[in-house]
Short mmCIF file of C-alpha atoms in Angstrom, two decimals:
data_model
loop_
_atom_site.label_atom_id
_atom_site.label_comp_id
_atom_site.label_asym_id
_atom_site.label_seq_id
_atom_site.Cartn_x
_atom_site.Cartn_y
_atom_site.Cartn_z
CA MET L 1 137.26 84.41 90.48
CA ASN L 2 133.81 83.09 89.65
CA PRO L 3 132.75 83.50 86.01
CA VAL L 4 129.80 85.89 85.58
CA ALA L 5 126.80 84.54 83.67
CA ASP L 6 125.34 86.94 81.13
CA HIS L 7 121.99 85.09 80.99
CA CYS L 8 120.17 83.56 83.96
CA ARG L 9 116.39 83.22 83.56
CA VAL L 10 113.49 80.81 83.95
CA ASP L 11 111.52 80.31 80.73
CA ALA L 12 107.80 79.66 80.31
CA ASP L 13 108.43 75.89 80.42
CA ASP L 14 110.01 76.14 83.90
CA ASN L 15 113.56 75.59 82.71
CA LEU L 16 116.41 77.58 84.25
CA LEU L 17 118.75 78.56 81.42
CA ILE L 18 122.21 79.90 82.33
CA ARG L 19 124.81 81.05 79.80
CA TRP L 20 128.37 82.34 80.16
CA PRO L 21 130.42 84.29 77.60
CA VAL L 22 133.34 81.86 78.00
CA PRO L 23 133.53 78.10 78.69
CA LEU L 24 133.63 76.96 82.31
CA PRO L 25 136.22 74.45 83.53
CA ASP L 26 135.66 70.80 82.68
CA GLY L 27 133.56 68.98 85.30
CA GLU L 28 131.74 72.10 86.53
CA ARG L 29 128.16 71.63 87.67
CA ILE L 30 125.23 73.78 88.78
CA VAL L 31 123.74 73.06 92.20
CA LEU L 32 120.40 74.31 93.50
CA ARG L 33 120.15 74.20 97.28
CA HIS L 34 116.92 74.84 99.18
CA GLY L 35 117.51 77.34 101.95
CA SER L 36 115.25 75.79 104.58
CA SER L 37 115.45 72.04 103.91
CA GLY L 38 118.94 71.75 102.39
CA ALA L 39 117.57 69.67 99.50
CA VAL L 40 119.72 69.87 96.36
CA ARG L 41 119.31 69.46 92.62
CA THR L 42 122.34 69.32 90.31
CA GLU L 43 123.10 69.50 86.59
CA ALA L 44 126.53 69.02 85.00
CA LEU L 45 127.77 71.25 82.19
CA THR L 46 128.42 69.37 78.98
CA GLY L 47 129.17 70.21 75.36
CA ASP L 48 130.89 73.58 75.04
CA ARG L 49 130.41 74.20 78.81
CA ARG L 50 129.02 77.69 78.13
CA SER L 51 125.39 76.95 78.99
CA VAL L 52 123.21 74.68 81.06
CA THR L 53 119.47 74.02 81.23
CA LEU L 54 117.99 72.79 84.50
CA PRO L 55 114.28 71.89 84.95
CA VAL L 56 112.94 73.73 87.99
CA GLY L 57 109.24 72.87 87.86
CA GLY L 58 108.03 71.22 91.03
CA LEU L 59 110.66 72.72 93.33
CA ALA L 60 109.56 73.27 96.92
CA THR L 61 108.44 76.79 97.76
CA GLY L 62 111.00 79.16 99.24
CA ALA L 63 114.46 80.43 98.31
CA TRP L 64 117.00 78.26 96.46
CA ASP L 65 120.67 79.19 96.27
CA VAL L 66 122.20 78.79 92.81
CA LEU L 67 125.77 77.51 93.22
CA LEU L 68 128.76 76.22 91.32
CA ASP L 69 129.81 72.91 92.86
CA MET L 70 128.09 73.44 96.24
CA ASP L 71 130.43 76.11 97.60
CA ARG L 72 130.57 79.03 95.12
CA PRO L 73 127.61 81.34 94.50
CA LEU L 74 126.59 81.79 90.88
CA LEU L 75 127.20 85.39 89.82
CA THR L 76 125.27 87.07 87.02
CA ASP L 77 124.82 90.51 85.51
CA ASP L 78 121.41 89.53 84.12
CA PRO L 79 118.46 91.07 86.03
CA GLY L 80 116.75 87.70 85.64
CA PHE L 81 113.60 88.75 83.80
CA SER L 82 112.09 90.89 81.09
CA LEU L 83 108.49 92.13 81.06
CA ASP L 84 107.79 90.15 77.86
CA GLY L 85 109.21 87.04 79.53
CA LEU L 86 107.08 87.56 82.63
CA ARG L 87 103.95 87.98 80.49
CA ALA L 88 104.71 84.75 78.62
CA TYR L 89 105.33 82.96 81.92
CA ALA L 90 102.11 84.25 83.48
CA GLY L 91 100.14 83.30 80.36
CA ARG L 92 100.37 79.61 81.31
CA PRO L 93 98.13 77.94 83.93
CA ARG L 94 100.19 77.25 87.05
CA ASP L 95 100.00 77.28 90.83
CA LEU L 96 103.74 77.71 91.45
CA ALA L 97 105.94 80.44 89.98
CA VAL L 98 109.74 80.25 89.80
CA ARG L 99 111.78 83.39 89.28
CA VAL L 100 115.45 84.34 89.33
CA VAL L 101 116.34 87.02 91.86
CA ARG L 102 119.70 88.77 91.58
CA ARG L 103 121.08 90.10 94.85
CA PRO L 104 122.87 93.46 94.99
CA ASP L 105 126.23 91.62 94.99
CA GLY L 106 125.30 89.77 91.79
CA GLN L 107 124.48 86.41 93.39
CA ALA L 108 121.60 84.55 91.75
CA THR L 109 118.87 82.83 93.75
CA LEU L 110 115.59 81.22 92.80
CA ASN L 111 112.34 82.25 94.45
CA VAL L 112 109.54 79.66 94.31
CA ARG L 113 106.13 80.83 95.46
CA LYS L 114 102.50 79.82 95.24
CA VAL L 115 100.38 81.82 92.81
CA ALA L 116 96.69 82.05 91.98
CA PRO L 117 95.00 83.55 88.93
CA HIS L 118 94.64 87.31 88.86
CA ALA L 119 93.86 89.88 86.18
CA GLU L 120 97.15 91.73 85.60
CA VAL L 121 96.36 95.38 84.91
CA GLU L 122 98.66 96.94 82.32
CA ALA L 123 96.84 100.17 81.43
CA VAL L 124 94.06 102.27 82.98
CA HIS L 125 92.41 105.14 81.09
CA PRO L 126 89.82 107.22 82.99
CA ARG L 127 88.20 109.60 80.49
CA ASP L 128 85.00 110.52 78.66
CA GLY L 129 82.76 109.06 81.36
CA GLU L 130 84.43 105.64 81.34
CA ILE L 131 87.28 103.80 82.99
CA THR L 132 88.94 101.53 80.43
CA ILE L 133 91.29 98.79 81.63
CA THR L 134 93.50 96.42 79.65
CA GLY L 135 95.75 93.61 80.77
CA LEU L 136 96.45 89.91 81.02
CA LEU L 137 94.66 87.04 82.77
CA ALA L 138 97.62 85.62 84.71
CA TYR L 139 98.32 82.00 85.74
CA ALA L 140 95.01 80.68 84.36
CA GLY L 141 95.68 80.16 80.66
CA PRO L 142 93.05 80.98 78.03
CA PRO L 143 89.63 80.19 79.56
CA PRO L 144 87.13 78.09 77.60
CA GLY L 145 84.71 80.15 75.52
CA GLU L 146 84.92 83.84 74.80
CA GLY L 147 82.61 85.34 77.42
CA ALA L 148 84.08 87.50 80.18
CA ARG L 149 82.78 90.18 82.53
CA LEU L 150 84.31 93.00 84.51
CA VAL L 151 82.65 93.06 87.93
CA ALA L 152 82.80 95.97 90.39
CA ALA L 153 81.75 94.91 93.90
CA ALA L 154 81.06 97.53 96.57
CA ARG L 155 83.26 96.79 99.56
CA GLN L 156 80.71 97.46 102.32
CA SER L 157 77.43 96.65 100.63
CA GLU L 158 75.92 94.20 98.16
CA GLY L 159 76.14 96.62 95.26
CA THR L 160 77.58 95.30 92.00
CA VAL L 161 78.11 96.81 88.58
CA THR L 162 79.02 94.53 85.67
CA ARG L 163 79.96 95.00 82.06
CA ASP L 164 81.01 92.62 79.31
CA ALA L 165 84.75 92.36 78.74
CA ARG L 166 86.61 91.40 75.57
CA LEU L 167 89.00 88.48 75.90
CA ASP L 168 91.58 87.53 73.26
CA GLY L 169 93.40 84.45 74.52
CA THR L 170 94.54 85.69 77.92
CA GLU L 171 94.50 89.42 77.08
CA PHE L 172 91.49 91.39 78.26
CA HIS L 173 89.95 94.77 77.48
CA ALA L 174 87.15 96.06 79.68
CA GLY L 175 85.50 99.24 80.85
CA LEU L 176 83.01 100.65 83.32
CA ASP L 177 80.60 103.57 82.98
CA VAL L 178 81.31 106.01 85.82
CA SER L 179 77.62 107.02 85.98
CA ALA L 180 76.69 103.39 86.79
CA LEU L 181 79.04 103.48 89.78
CA ALA L 182 77.90 106.94 90.88
CA ALA L 183 74.26 105.82 90.84
CA TRP L 184 74.94 103.98 94.11
CA GLU L 185 75.76 105.46 97.47
CA PRO L 186 79.39 106.61 97.90
CA ALA L 187 81.51 103.45 98.01
CA LEU L 188 84.83 101.81 97.38
CA TRP L 189 84.57 99.27 94.56
CA ASP L 190 86.85 96.25 94.16
CA LEU L 191 87.32 94.96 90.61
CA TRP L 192 87.21 91.38 89.34
CA LEU L 193 87.41 89.68 85.95
CA ASP L 194 85.09 86.69 85.54
CA ALA L 195 86.19 84.42 82.69
CA GLY L 196 85.06 80.79 82.52
CA ASP L 197 85.32 79.45 86.06
CA VAL L 198 87.99 82.01 87.03
CA HIS L 199 87.13 84.90 89.39
CA ALA L 200 90.29 87.01 89.18
CA ARG L 201 91.08 90.16 91.16
CA LEU L 202 92.43 93.07 89.12
CA ALA L 203 95.95 93.90 90.31
CA THR L 204 99.42 94.78 89.01
CA PHE L 205 102.08 92.39 90.26
CA LEU L 206 104.27 91.44 87.30
CA ASP L 207 106.06 94.75 86.79
CA ASP L 208 108.33 94.20 89.82
CA ALA L 209 107.31 97.59 91.27
CA PRO L 210 105.33 97.05 94.49
CA GLY L 211 103.95 99.94 96.52
CA LYS L 212 101.89 101.76 93.89
CA ARG L 213 99.57 103.42 96.39
CA GLY L 214 100.83 106.92 96.94
CA THR L 215 103.16 106.83 93.93
CA LEU L 216 100.73 106.16 91.06
CA SER L 217 97.49 108.10 90.80
CA TYR L 218 94.73 108.59 88.25
CA PRO L 219 92.56 111.63 87.52
CA ARG L 220 89.05 111.78 88.94
CA GLN L 221 85.93 112.16 86.85
CA VAL L 222 82.96 114.15 88.13
CA THR L 223 79.47 112.99 87.21
CA ALA L 224 75.96 113.98 88.25
CA SER L 225 73.78 111.48 90.09
CA GLY L 226 70.35 112.84 90.82
CA ASP L 227 70.73 116.14 92.65
CA ARG L 228 74.33 115.48 93.71
CA GLU L 229 77.75 115.29 92.09
CA MET L 230 80.09 112.35 92.59
CA THR L 231 83.78 111.90 91.90
CA VAL L 232 84.93 108.56 90.48
CA ARG L 233 88.61 107.68 90.59
CA PRO L 234 90.63 104.43 90.11
CA TYR L 235 93.30 103.80 92.73
CA TYR L 236 95.66 101.07 93.94
CA THR L 237 95.24 99.49 97.36
CA LEU L 238 98.10 98.69 99.71
CA LYS L 239 98.18 95.22 98.10
CA ASP L 240 98.64 96.70 94.58
CA GLU L 241 95.08 95.71 93.67
CA LEU L 242 93.02 98.06 91.50
CA SER L 243 89.85 99.54 93.00
CA ILE L 244 87.61 102.54 92.36
CA ALA L 245 86.64 105.22 94.88
CA CYS L 246 83.32 107.04 94.53
CA HIS L 247 82.77 110.05 96.80
CA LEU L 248 80.46 113.01 97.02
CA LEU L 249 82.26 115.89 95.33
CA ALA L 250 82.43 117.95 98.53
CA GLU L 251 83.92 115.00 100.44
CA ASP L 252 86.51 113.81 97.92
CA ASP L 253 89.78 113.41 99.84
CA GLY L 254 91.87 112.21 96.89
CA THR L 255 91.73 108.48 97.80
#
């Protein structure tokens, strides 16, 4: 029976750390095998044979099987991540992300994928005539300087609304005045964080919960614009990106 690892995660330095509650047999080794190319990377267990650290930076994109001696899948009861760990990992500049995925049967695999900077949304508060958003600038590292802007770009016109954002390292805090959005014609607005030379789309990817559209909704705010009333409401797109819908009050369909 394969021993079950109680820790199997990739740290912010791109090291795969695996630990077991009991020592493994002498001579045991960890093997990573690329699913499409068959390439392998190995690391022998030494010392007390209860843990191993394997550098995984620079692995080819795709799925990697995690094995014991080429023929036995590594089993783990560790989900492979914590939200704090994912935030620390995304706080570093990188173009490849490596993550442990645990299958329903407990087998561990590595998923290596290309990533680009985005503004990870962690909280949205629509109230008192504003939409306040906080989160983390992911995969870019702290940008030079302190200046940042939240930019709302109308999807089908050249309309833009901008407002200064506060940046503390990689954490951001920004807001938009709903009346500034409602002053334009009804529109869908896509949101971006400009920090240094980074133009990052606002989205929520790190929480491991895709499919927010239809399951997560925010209250609308109603504001006057000239002789009409507009509703302004944040919403998630099918790609889990954060946008804002502005409609005439009589035409608001709950988007």
